[in-house]
Every structure is written in C-alpha cells, then in structure tokens.
PDB file of C-alpha atoms in Angstrom:
ATOM      1  CA  MET A   3       5.695  34.630  57.875  1.00 54.00           C
ATOM      2  CA  ARG A   4       3.115  31.856  58.192  1.00 57.00           C
ATOM      3  CA  ASN A   5       0.436  33.591  56.566  1.00 65.00           C
ATOM      4  CA  LYS A   6       2.442  34.336  53.515  1.00 69.00           C
ATOM      5  CA  LYS A   7       3.668  30.763  53.221  1.00 67.00           C
ATOM      6  CA  LEU A   8      -0.246  30.010  53.409  1.00 62.00           C
ATOM      7  CA  ILE A   9      -0.767  31.991  50.643  1.00 66.00           C
ATOM      8  CA  VAL A  10       2.120  31.279  48.621  1.00 61.00           C
ATOM      9  CA  VAL A  11       0.623  27.409  48.711  1.00 58.00           C
ATOM     10  CA  LEU A  12      -3.069  28.450  48.051  1.00 63.00           C
ATOM     11  CA  ILE A  13      -1.904  29.984  44.933  1.00 69.00           C
ATOM     12  CA  VAL A  14       0.007  26.903  43.938  1.00 63.00           C
ATOM     13  CA  VAL A  15      -2.820  24.755  44.369  1.00 57.00           C
ATOM     14  CA  CYS A  16      -4.829  27.013  42.762  1.00 59.00           C
ATOM     15  CA  SER A  17      -2.567  27.465  39.694  1.00 63.00           C
ATOM     16  CA  ILE A  18      -2.347  23.268  39.704  1.00 65.00           C
ATOM     17  CA  THR A  19      -6.366  23.188  40.124  1.00 59.00           C
ATOM     18  CA  LEU A  20      -6.717  25.732  37.145  1.00 55.00           C
ATOM     19  CA  LEU A  21      -4.550  23.957  34.966  1.00 59.00           C
ATOM     20  CA  VAL A  22      -6.135  21.017  35.215  1.00 56.00           C
ATOM     21  CA  VAL A  23      -9.448  22.128  34.590  1.00 53.00           C
ATOM     22  CA  LEU A  24      -7.920  23.800  31.391  1.00 56.00           C
ATOM     23  CA  ASN A  25      -6.502  20.864  30.215  1.00 55.00           C
ATOM     24  CA  SER A  26      -9.499  18.873  30.852  1.00 57.00           C
ATOM     25  CA  VAL A  27     -12.075  21.364  29.003  1.00 62.00           C
ATOM     26  CA  ILE A  28     -10.185  23.727  26.955  1.00 74.00           C
ATOM     27  CA  PHE A  29      -7.573  21.065  25.675  1.00 79.00           C
ATOM     28  CA  SER A  30      -9.715  17.679  25.767  1.00 86.00           C
ATOM     29  CA  VAL A  31     -10.242  16.304  22.447  1.00 92.00           C
ATOM     30  CA  GLN A  32     -13.889  17.234  21.343  1.00 93.00           C
ATOM     31  CA  ASN A  33     -13.671  16.663  17.603  1.00 95.00           C
ATOM     32  CA  VAL A  34     -12.491  14.090  15.361  1.00 96.00           C
ATOM     33  CA  THR A  35     -11.888  14.745  11.529  1.00 96.00           C
ATOM     34  CA  THR A  36     -10.653  12.669   8.902  1.00 97.00           C
ATOM     35  CA  TYR A  37      -9.218  14.265   4.985  1.00 96.00           C
ATOM     36  CA  CYS A  38      -8.197  11.848   2.260  1.00 94.00           C
ATOM     37  CA  PHE A  39      -6.159  13.206  -0.253  1.00 90.00           C
ATOM     38  CA  ASN A  40      -7.009  10.740  -3.294  1.00 84.00           C
ATOM     39  CA  ALA A  41     -10.799  10.151  -2.942  1.00 85.00           C
ATOM     40  CA  PRO A  42     -13.900  12.600  -2.322  1.00 90.00           C
ATOM     41  CA  TYR A  43     -15.319  12.624   1.058  1.00 92.00           C
ATOM     42  CA  ASP A  44     -17.202  10.002   2.083  1.00 94.00           C
ATOM     43  CA  GLU A  45     -19.411  10.368   5.181  1.00 95.00           C
ATOM     44  CA  ALA A  46     -19.849   6.568   5.772  1.00 95.00           C
ATOM     45  CA  PHE A  47     -16.216   5.727   5.433  1.00 95.00           C
ATOM     46  CA  SER A  48     -15.287   8.836   7.900  1.00 96.00           C
ATOM     47  CA  ASN A  49     -17.411   7.469  10.323  1.00 95.00           C
ATOM     48  CA  GLU A  50     -15.932   3.741  10.339  1.00 95.00           C
ATOM     49  CA  ILE A  51     -12.212   5.309  10.129  1.00 96.00           C
ATOM     50  CA  ILE A  52     -12.781   7.577  13.537  1.00 96.00           C
ATOM     51  CA  GLN A  53     -14.910   4.683  15.269  1.00 95.00           C
ATOM     52  CA  LYS A  54     -12.149   2.251  14.840  1.00 96.00           C
ATOM     53  CA  SER A  55      -9.206   4.562  15.461  1.00 96.00           C
ATOM     54  CA  GLY A  56      -9.759   4.349  19.207  1.00 94.00           C
ATOM     55  CA  ILE A  57      -9.560   7.891  19.984  1.00 95.00           C
ATOM     56  CA  LYS A  58     -11.942   9.142  22.938  1.00 91.00           C
ATOM     57  CA  LYS A  59     -13.505  12.189  23.149  1.00 90.00           C
ATOM     58  CA  GLY A  60     -13.061  14.217  26.658  1.00 89.00           C
ATOM     59  CA  GLY A  61      -9.351  12.901  26.871  1.00 89.00           C
ATOM     60  CA  SER A  62      -6.298  14.949  26.685  1.00 88.00           C
ATOM     61  CA  ILE A  63      -4.899  15.909  23.483  1.00 90.00           C
ATOM     62  CA  PHE A  64      -1.777  16.280  24.800  1.00 88.00           C
ATOM     63  CA  THR A  65      -1.641  12.480  25.747  1.00 90.00           C
ATOM     64  CA  LEU A  66      -3.046  10.961  23.050  1.00 93.00           C
ATOM     65  CA  ASP A  67      -0.552   8.551  21.312  1.00 95.00           C
ATOM     66  CA  LYS A  68      -0.370   9.043  17.852  1.00 95.00           C
ATOM     67  CA  ASP A  69       1.668   6.185  16.800  1.00 96.00           C
ATOM     68  CA  LYS A  70      -1.096   3.739  18.687  1.00 96.00           C
ATOM     69  CA  VAL A  71      -4.178   5.264  16.710  1.00 96.00           C
ATOM     70  CA  THR A  72      -1.818   4.395  13.653  1.00 95.00           C
ATOM     71  CA  ASP A  73      -0.993   1.289  14.683  1.00 94.00           C
ATOM     72  CA  THR A  74      -4.843   0.886  15.062  1.00 95.00           C
ATOM     73  CA  LEU A  75      -5.925   2.244  11.958  1.00 94.00           C
ATOM     74  CA  THR A  76      -3.475   0.222   9.900  1.00 88.00           C
ATOM     75  CA  SER A  77      -4.746  -3.332  11.350  1.00 86.00           C
ATOM     76  CA  GLY A  78      -8.508  -2.023  11.304  1.00 90.00           C
ATOM     77  CA  VAL A  79      -8.825  -0.510   7.964  1.00 91.00           C
ATOM     78  CA  PRO A  80      -6.394  -2.258   5.588  1.00 86.00           C
ATOM     79  CA  ASP A  81      -7.779  -0.043   2.621  1.00 87.00           C
ATOM     80  CA  ILE A  82      -6.122   3.173   4.148  1.00 91.00           C
ATOM     81  CA  LYS A  83      -2.596   4.480   4.530  1.00 89.00           C
ATOM     82  CA  ILE A  84      -2.269   6.915   7.254  1.00 94.00           C
ATOM     83  CA  ILE A  85      -0.677   9.838   6.343  1.00 93.00           C
ATOM     84  CA  ASN A  86      -0.296  11.736   9.896  1.00 96.00           C
ATOM     85  CA  ILE A  87      -2.370  11.948  12.821  1.00 96.00           C
ATOM     86  CA  GLU A  88      -2.802  15.834  13.206  1.00 96.00           C
ATOM     87  CA  LYS A  89      -3.431  17.599  16.309  1.00 94.00           C
ATOM     88  CA  LYS A  90      -5.009  20.620  15.964  1.00 93.00           C
ATOM     89  CA  PHE A  91      -4.988  22.664  19.232  1.00 89.00           C
ATOM     90  CA  PRO A  92      -6.913  23.403  21.678  1.00 90.00           C
ATOM     91  CA  ASN A  93      -9.256  20.277  20.946  1.00 92.00           C
ATOM     92  CA  THR A  94      -9.363  18.599  17.420  1.00 95.00           C
ATOM     93  CA  VAL A  95      -7.872  15.494  15.976  1.00 96.00           C
ATOM     94  CA  SER A  96      -7.375  15.430  12.184  1.00 97.00           C
ATOM     95  CA  ILE A  97      -6.945  11.752  10.309  1.00 97.00           C
ATOM     96  CA  ASN A  98      -4.910  12.179   7.346  1.00 96.00           C
ATOM     97  CA  PHE A  99      -4.987   9.424   4.591  1.00 94.00           C
ATOM     98  CA  VAL A 100      -4.959   8.341   1.384  1.00 90.00           C
ATOM     99  CA  LYS A 101      -7.334   5.446   0.070  1.00 88.00           C
ATOM    100  CA  VAL A 102      -5.659   2.208  -0.882  1.00 86.00           C
ATOM    101  CA  PHE A 103      -6.855   0.660  -4.013  1.00 86.00           C
ATOM    102  CA  GLU A 104      -6.939  -3.316  -4.796  1.00 89.00           C
ATOM    103  CA  TYR A 105      -4.246  -3.680  -7.552  1.00 89.00           C
ATOM    104  CA  LEU A 106      -2.963  -7.130  -7.143  1.00 94.00           C
ATOM    105  CA  ARG A 107      -4.436 -10.483  -6.801  1.00 96.00           C
ATOM    106  CA  ILE A 108      -3.184 -13.727  -5.681  1.00 97.00           C
ATOM    107  CA  GLU A 109      -4.688 -17.063  -6.091  1.00 96.00           C
ATOM    108  CA  GLN A 110      -3.839 -20.111  -3.726  1.00 95.00           C
ATOM    109  CA  ASN A 111      -5.775 -22.919  -1.667  1.00 89.00           C
ATOM    110  CA  GLY A 112      -9.171 -22.245  -3.500  1.00 93.00           C
ATOM    111  CA  LYS A 113      -9.110 -18.867  -1.855  1.00 95.00           C
ATOM    112  CA  TYR A 114      -8.355 -15.042  -4.034  1.00 97.00           C
ATOM    113  CA  TYR A 115      -6.245 -12.452  -2.025  1.00 96.00           C
ATOM    114  CA  CYS A 116      -6.810  -8.981  -3.615  1.00 95.00           C
ATOM    115  CA  CYS A 117      -3.988  -7.082  -2.506  1.00 94.00           C
ATOM    116  CA  SER A 118      -2.933  -3.228  -2.298  1.00 89.00           C
ATOM    117  CA  ASN A 119       0.455  -2.320  -4.442  1.00 82.00           C
ATOM    118  CA  ASP A 120       2.444  -2.631  -1.480  1.00 81.00           C
ATOM    119  CA  GLY A 121       1.133  -6.279  -0.961  1.00 88.00           C
ATOM    120  CA  ARG A 122      -1.643  -5.449   1.752  1.00 90.00           C
ATOM    121  CA  ILE A 123      -4.494  -7.787   1.570  1.00 93.00           C
ATOM    122  CA  LEU A 124      -7.651  -5.765   1.621  1.00 93.00           C
ATOM    123  CA  ARG A 125     -10.108  -8.786   1.013  1.00 93.00           C
ATOM    124  CA  ILE A 126     -10.172 -12.744   0.803  1.00 94.00           C
ATOM    125  CA  LEU A 127     -12.768 -13.789  -1.372  1.00 96.00           C
ATOM    126  CA  ASP A 128     -14.028 -17.474  -2.414  1.00 95.00           C
ATOM    127  CA  SER A 129     -14.862 -16.358  -5.486  1.00 95.00           C
ATOM    128  CA  ILE A 130     -13.830 -13.691  -8.239  1.00 93.00           C
ATOM    129  CA  GLU A 131     -17.069 -14.011 -10.264  1.00 90.00           C
ATOM    130  CA  ASN A 132     -18.437 -10.483 -11.175  1.00 89.00           C
ATOM    131  CA  GLU A 133     -15.205  -8.804  -9.600  1.00 90.00           C
ATOM    132  CA  ASP A 134     -13.349  -6.362 -11.256  1.00 89.00           C
ATOM    133  CA  LYS A 135     -10.208  -7.049 -13.532  1.00 91.00           C
ATOM    134  CA  LEU A 136      -6.781  -7.164 -11.269  1.00 94.00           C
ATOM    135  CA  ILE A 137      -3.061  -8.188 -11.899  1.00 95.00           C
ATOM    136  CA  GLU A 138      -2.544 -11.729 -10.788  1.00 96.00           C
ATOM    137  CA  LEU A 139       0.540 -11.890  -8.906  1.00 96.00           C
ATOM    138  CA  ARG A 140       2.177 -15.506  -8.644  1.00 96.00           C
ATOM    139  CA  VAL A 141       4.136 -15.821  -5.551  1.00 95.00           C
ATOM    140  CA  GLY A 142       5.124 -18.626  -3.240  1.00 93.00           C
ATOM    141  CA  PRO A 143       2.959 -20.425  -0.802  1.00 93.00           C
ATOM    142  CA  ILE A 144       1.370 -17.924   1.466  1.00 90.00           C
ATOM    143  CA  LYS A 145       1.128 -18.713   5.340  1.00 86.00           C
ATOM    144  CA  GLU A 146      -2.126 -18.409   7.070  1.00 86.00           C
ATOM    145  CA  VAL A 147      -3.155 -14.526   6.619  1.00 90.00           C
ATOM    146  CA  ASN A 148      -6.056 -12.185   7.553  1.00 90.00           C
ATOM    147  CA  GLU A 149      -6.950  -8.846   5.949  1.00 89.00           C
ATOM    148  CA  GLY A 150      -4.705  -6.513   6.794  1.00 87.00           C
ATOM    149  CA  ASP A 151      -1.781  -8.332   6.582  1.00 90.00           C
ATOM    150  CA  LYS A 152       0.979  -8.418   3.733  1.00 90.00           C
ATOM    151  CA  PHE A 153       1.065 -11.926   1.992  1.00 92.00           C
ATOM    152  CA  ALA A 154       4.455 -12.103   3.113  1.00 91.00           C
ATOM    153  CA  SER A 155       6.668 -10.217   5.973  1.00 88.00           C
ATOM    154  CA  ASP A 156       8.156  -6.892   4.765  1.00 83.00           C
ATOM    155  CA  SER A 157      11.794  -8.257   5.314  1.00 86.00           C
ATOM    156  CA  SER A 158      10.981 -10.761   2.513  1.00 88.00           C
ATOM    157  CA  SER A 159      12.234 -10.712  -1.128  1.00 88.00           C
ATOM    158  CA  GLU A 160       8.904 -11.320  -2.419  1.00 90.00           C
ATOM    159  CA  VAL A 161       7.337  -8.014  -0.981  1.00 89.00           C
ATOM    160  CA  ALA A 162      10.296  -5.982  -1.553  1.00 89.00           C
ATOM    161  CA  ILE A 163      10.297  -6.853  -5.793  1.00 90.00           C
ATOM    162  CA  THR A 164       6.662  -6.165  -6.215  1.00 90.00           C
ATOM    163  CA  THR A 165       6.607  -2.777  -4.647  1.00 87.00           C
ATOM    164  CA  GLU A 166       9.759  -2.053  -6.416  1.00 88.00           C
ATOM    165  CA  LEU A 167       7.757  -3.173  -9.717  1.00 89.00           C
ATOM    166  CA  LEU A 168       4.727  -1.421  -8.934  1.00 85.00           C
ATOM    167  CA  SER A 169       6.533   1.754  -7.722  1.00 84.00           C
ATOM    168  CA  ALA A 170       8.135   1.633 -10.839  1.00 85.00           C
ATOM    169  CA  LEU A 171       5.035   1.338 -13.185  1.00 84.00           C
ATOM    170  CA  GLU A 172       3.941   4.371 -11.055  1.00 78.00           C
ATOM    171  CA  ARG A 173       6.950   6.286 -12.028  1.00 76.00           C
ATOM    172  CA  LEU A 174       6.932   5.439 -15.580  1.00 76.00           C
ATOM    173  CA  ASP A 175       3.616   6.986 -15.493  1.00 74.00           C
ATOM    174  CA  VAL A 176       1.605   3.475 -16.498  1.00 77.00           C
ATOM    175  CA  TYR A 177       0.428   2.812 -13.310  1.00 70.00           C
ATOM    176  CA  ARG A 178      -3.296   3.314 -14.071  1.00 72.00           C
ATOM    177  CA  GLU A 179      -3.146   1.733 -17.153  1.00 84.00           C
ATOM    178  CA  ALA A 180      -1.075  -1.427 -15.700  1.00 87.00           C
ATOM    179  CA  VAL A 181      -4.038  -3.466 -14.987  1.00 88.00           C
ATOM    180  CA  GLU A 182      -5.543  -3.567 -18.589  1.00 90.00           C
ATOM    181  CA  LEU A 183      -1.845  -4.111 -19.758  1.00 92.00           C
ATOM    182  CA  ILE A 184      -0.560  -6.972 -17.464  1.00 94.00           C
ATOM    183  CA  ASP A 185      -2.030 -10.287 -17.252  1.00 96.00           C
ATOM    184  CA  PHE A 186       0.210 -11.475 -14.816  1.00 96.00           C
ATOM    185  CA  ILE A 187       3.402 -10.983 -12.697  1.00 96.00           C
ATOM    186  CA  ASP A 188       5.549 -14.214 -11.653  1.00 96.00           C
ATOM    187  CA  ILE A 189       8.627 -13.595  -9.153  1.00 95.00           C
ATOM    188  CA  ARG A 190       8.254 -17.101  -7.605  1.00 93.00           C
ATOM    189  CA  LYS A 191      11.802 -17.753  -9.464  1.00 92.00           C
ATOM    190  CA  SER A 192      14.987 -16.556  -7.910  1.00 88.00           C
ATOM    191  CA  GLN A 193      16.599 -14.278 -10.444  1.00 92.00           C
ATOM    192  CA  PHE A 194      13.661 -13.843 -12.860  1.00 95.00           C
ATOM    193  CA  VAL A 195      10.583 -11.157 -12.950  1.00 95.00           C
ATOM    194  CA  PHE A 196       8.580 -12.369 -15.542  1.00 97.00           C
ATOM    195  CA  VAL A 197       5.579  -9.719 -16.937  1.00 97.00           C
ATOM    196  CA  LYS A 198       2.787 -10.906 -18.940  1.00 97.00           C
ATOM    197  CA  MET A 199       1.457  -8.466 -21.277  1.00 96.00           C
ATOM    198  CA  HIS A 200      -2.340  -8.858 -22.378  1.00 95.00           C
ATOM    199  CA  SER A 201      -1.331  -8.607 -26.247  1.00 95.00           C
ATOM    200  CA  GLY A 202       0.774 -11.911 -25.814  1.00 96.00           C
ATOM    201  CA  VAL A 203       4.547 -11.112 -25.247  1.00 97.00           C
ATOM    202  CA  MET A 204       6.229 -11.944 -21.969  1.00 97.00           C
ATOM    203  CA  LEU A 205       8.970  -9.668 -20.342  1.00 97.00           C
ATOM    204  CA  GLU A 206      11.868 -11.347 -19.045  1.00 97.00           C
ATOM    205  CA  LEU A 207      13.795  -9.174 -16.643  1.00 96.00           C
ATOM    206  CA  GLN A 208      16.859 -10.829 -15.098  1.00 96.00           C
ATOM    207  CA  GLY A 209      18.249 -10.470 -11.896  1.00 93.00           C
ATOM    208  CA  THR A 210      16.033  -8.466  -9.375  1.00 84.00           C
ATOM    209  CA  GLY A 211      18.452  -5.091  -9.150  1.00 86.00           C
ATOM    210  CA  ASN A 212      17.739  -1.828 -11.137  1.00 89.00           C
ATOM    211  CA  ILE A 213      13.984  -3.236 -11.384  1.00 90.00           C
ATOM    212  CA  THR A 214      12.765   0.220 -12.524  1.00 89.00           C
ATOM    213  CA  MET A 215      15.650   0.877 -15.539  1.00 93.00           C
ATOM    214  CA  LYS A 216      15.024  -2.618 -16.729  1.00 94.00           C
ATOM    215  CA  LEU A 217      10.999  -2.243 -16.791  1.00 93.00           C
ATOM    216  CA  ARG A 218      11.802   1.265 -18.252  1.00 91.00           C
ATOM    217  CA  MET A 219      13.459  -0.957 -21.048  1.00 94.00           C
ATOM    218  CA  ALA A 220      10.874  -3.571 -21.432  1.00 95.00           C
ATOM    219  CA  LEU A 221       8.088  -1.011 -22.082  1.00 93.00           C
ATOM    220  CA  THR A 222      10.150   0.969 -24.627  1.00 92.00           C
ATOM    221  CA  VAL A 223      10.431  -1.798 -26.499  1.00 94.00           C
ATOM    222  CA  PHE A 224       7.102  -3.198 -26.092  1.00 94.00           C
ATOM    223  CA  ASP A 225       5.591   0.645 -27.222  1.00 91.00           C
ATOM    224  CA  ASN A 226       8.277   0.754 -30.151  1.00 92.00           C
ATOM    225  CA  LYS A 227       8.358  -2.611 -31.705  1.00 91.00           C
ATOM    226  CA  TYR A 228       5.272  -3.395 -32.928  1.00 89.00           C
ATOM    227  CA  GLU A 229       5.948  -6.745 -34.644  1.00 92.00           C
ATOM    228  CA  TRP A 230       6.902  -7.915 -30.734  1.00 92.00           C
ATOM    229  CA  ARG A 231       3.748  -7.060 -28.793  1.00 92.00           C
ATOM    230  CA  ASN A 232       2.068 -10.229 -29.426  1.00 94.00           C
ATOM    231  CA  SER A 233       4.036 -13.448 -28.947  1.00 94.00           C
ATOM    232  CA  GLY A 234       7.347 -14.620 -27.877  1.00 95.00           C
ATOM    233  CA  THR A 235       9.862 -12.882 -25.034  1.00 97.00           C
ATOM    234  CA  ILE A 236      11.114  -9.659 -24.518  1.00 97.00           C
ATOM    235  CA  ILE A 237      14.281  -9.987 -22.640  1.00 97.00           C
ATOM    236  CA  VAL A 238      16.432  -7.777 -20.409  1.00 97.00           C
ATOM    237  CA  PRO A 239      19.460  -9.433 -19.414  1.00 96.00           C
ATOM    238  CA  ASP A 240      21.049  -8.749 -15.894  1.00 94.00           C
ATOM    239  CA  GLY A 241      22.558  -5.256 -15.534  1.00 91.00           C
ATOM    240  CA  ASP A 242      21.732  -1.708 -15.637  1.00 87.00           C
ATOM    241  CA  GLY A 243      18.622  -2.307 -17.570  1.00 89.00           C
ATOM    242  CA  GLU A 244      20.478  -0.648 -21.250  1.00 91.00           C
ATOM    243  CA  ARG A 245      19.615  -3.826 -22.959  1.00 94.00           C
ATOM    244  CA  ALA A 246      17.065  -5.857 -24.355  1.00 95.00           C
ATOM    245  CA  SER A 247      16.239  -8.043 -26.957  1.00 95.00           C
ATOM    246  CA  TRP A 248      13.357 -10.525 -28.381  1.00 95.00           C
ATOM    247  CA  SER A 249      13.164 -13.949 -28.617  1.00 95.00           C
ATOM    248  CA  PRO A 250      10.154 -15.931 -30.756  1.00 94.00           C
ATOM    249  CA  GLU A 251      10.733 -18.235 -27.835  1.00 93.00           C
ATOM    250  CA  SER A 252       8.035 -18.387 -25.183  1.00 89.00           C
ATOM    251  CA  ARG A 253      10.581 -18.543 -22.563  1.00 93.00           C
ATOM    252  CA  TYR A 254       8.532 -18.849 -19.344  1.00 95.00           C
ATOM    253  CA  ASP A 255       7.746 -22.152 -19.118  1.00 92.00           C
ATOM    254  CA  LYS A 256      10.937 -23.660 -19.661  1.00 90.00           C
ATOM    255  CA  ILE A 257      12.750 -21.708 -16.934  1.00 91.00           C
ATOM    256  CA  MET A 258       9.798 -21.952 -14.412  1.00 90.00           C
ATOM    257  CA  GLY A 259       9.840 -25.448 -14.710  1.00 82.00           C
ATOM    258  CA  LYS A 260       7.618 -27.412 -12.314  1.00 56.00           C
ATOM    259  CA  LEU A 261       6.631 -25.322  -9.376  1.00 54.00           C
TER     260      LEU A 261
END
C-alpha cells in the first residue's frame, strides 16, 4: 500500500516537473514581431517598438500582461496606436498597431506642439522652420506636458471636440486633403467652433453638438457656392446641421474678442 502511495506521489511530482519544463521551454516567449496596418514595414522602427515594449524573451507566454505592454508602448512610442497584443502559441507575441501621423500644431509659450488627430503630442519643437504644413489648432492654455501626453485631459471638452471634428473630416472623406484646405481650427470660445479655410472664408459652427452634420453642411456650401469661398463667414447655427447661411462680415474677431 505504501509503495502504491509512493508511486502516485512520484507520478504527480514528475507530472508537475514535466509541466514546468514544457512551460519554460515550449511556452516561453521566443519571438516578438510587429505588424503595422497603415504603413510599410520599417525594420528599425519595428526593433524600436520591440525594445520599448518591455517583453522579455524566455518569459512565460501565459503570464505576459498584454495591458501592461499596451500601456508601456502608448507612453514610450507616441506615434503609434496599439490595436492589440496577440499571443501566438506556443512562443510568439505579435504587436499589432497603426502608425499615428502628425496632423495638428499648437503654438504656445514659444513652443510648437505637433499632435495626432486624437490630440496626442508627438513632438515638441522650438522652431517649425522647414517643417511640413499642419493644421493650426487654437486652444486654451496648455499645462506642462510631454511627448506622448494629450494636450488636455481625455475628459476635457477641447479634446472631445477636436477628436470629433477630425473624425468627421475622415468620415466625410476629406481627411487627407484637410491639411491643405484648412489653415486653423479655433475651439477656445464656448459654443463656437471656427474653421479657417485656406481660400479665405471662415466656417462658423455654432454649438458643440452634431459636429459631423454641421461640418458636412458647411463643407457642402463651401463646395457648391464658389462665390462664398474667398471671404466672409459660412454660418451653421446650433441645431441639427441642416441649415447654413453666409455673411460678408468677418465675424471671427468680433466673437472671439480679446482672449
């Protein structure tokens, strides 16, 4: 009877030992790869992402904390957005992401903050000489921020309006052309969004709801009323975004006052 118990104990111990060995050998992280959905493969950039991910080769793939890796990369590599961290058993981890491009520029306190479309700061510059054109974003005072931070908190109205406005441009299929079409966006005045077109006219969106519909209406008028493109103000009143008018007056300075 004692021998049978001893045999059972030995079998259990051997099984546990075997599982530990298999876990450490077969199910340990041996390969870390990257995949970008919207840009060609860049070996140097891929290596940078892997290095900054904090993923250690040889560690158990089962205990890898995907959320921690995502947080580490979000703060460490500002110009990417993680889609997911994929465990490919038995021993490979794939970092899937999209590359985030500079779209907006905020100028304050002698600094230039180059931001993505979701308001994340990708670079902070002392000069923009020889830099590509971006849309100027006029917002309230920015607190002390670093690359990788958003210019304001996620819960702020400024980030919410900016994100919705640029998402609207994407849905309206003018996202890529917008940098050439738009000189600046000003969201400093409560209940107003101003969009200065490069042609000269100002878009005045009243109220901060239904941004997509209001922008659609303003751009429709801009596209179809050639005589209104070069001056004055296209006004979309607060509401559902189904009406618009044009004023020869440049209303921007008057409404903004002294900020």
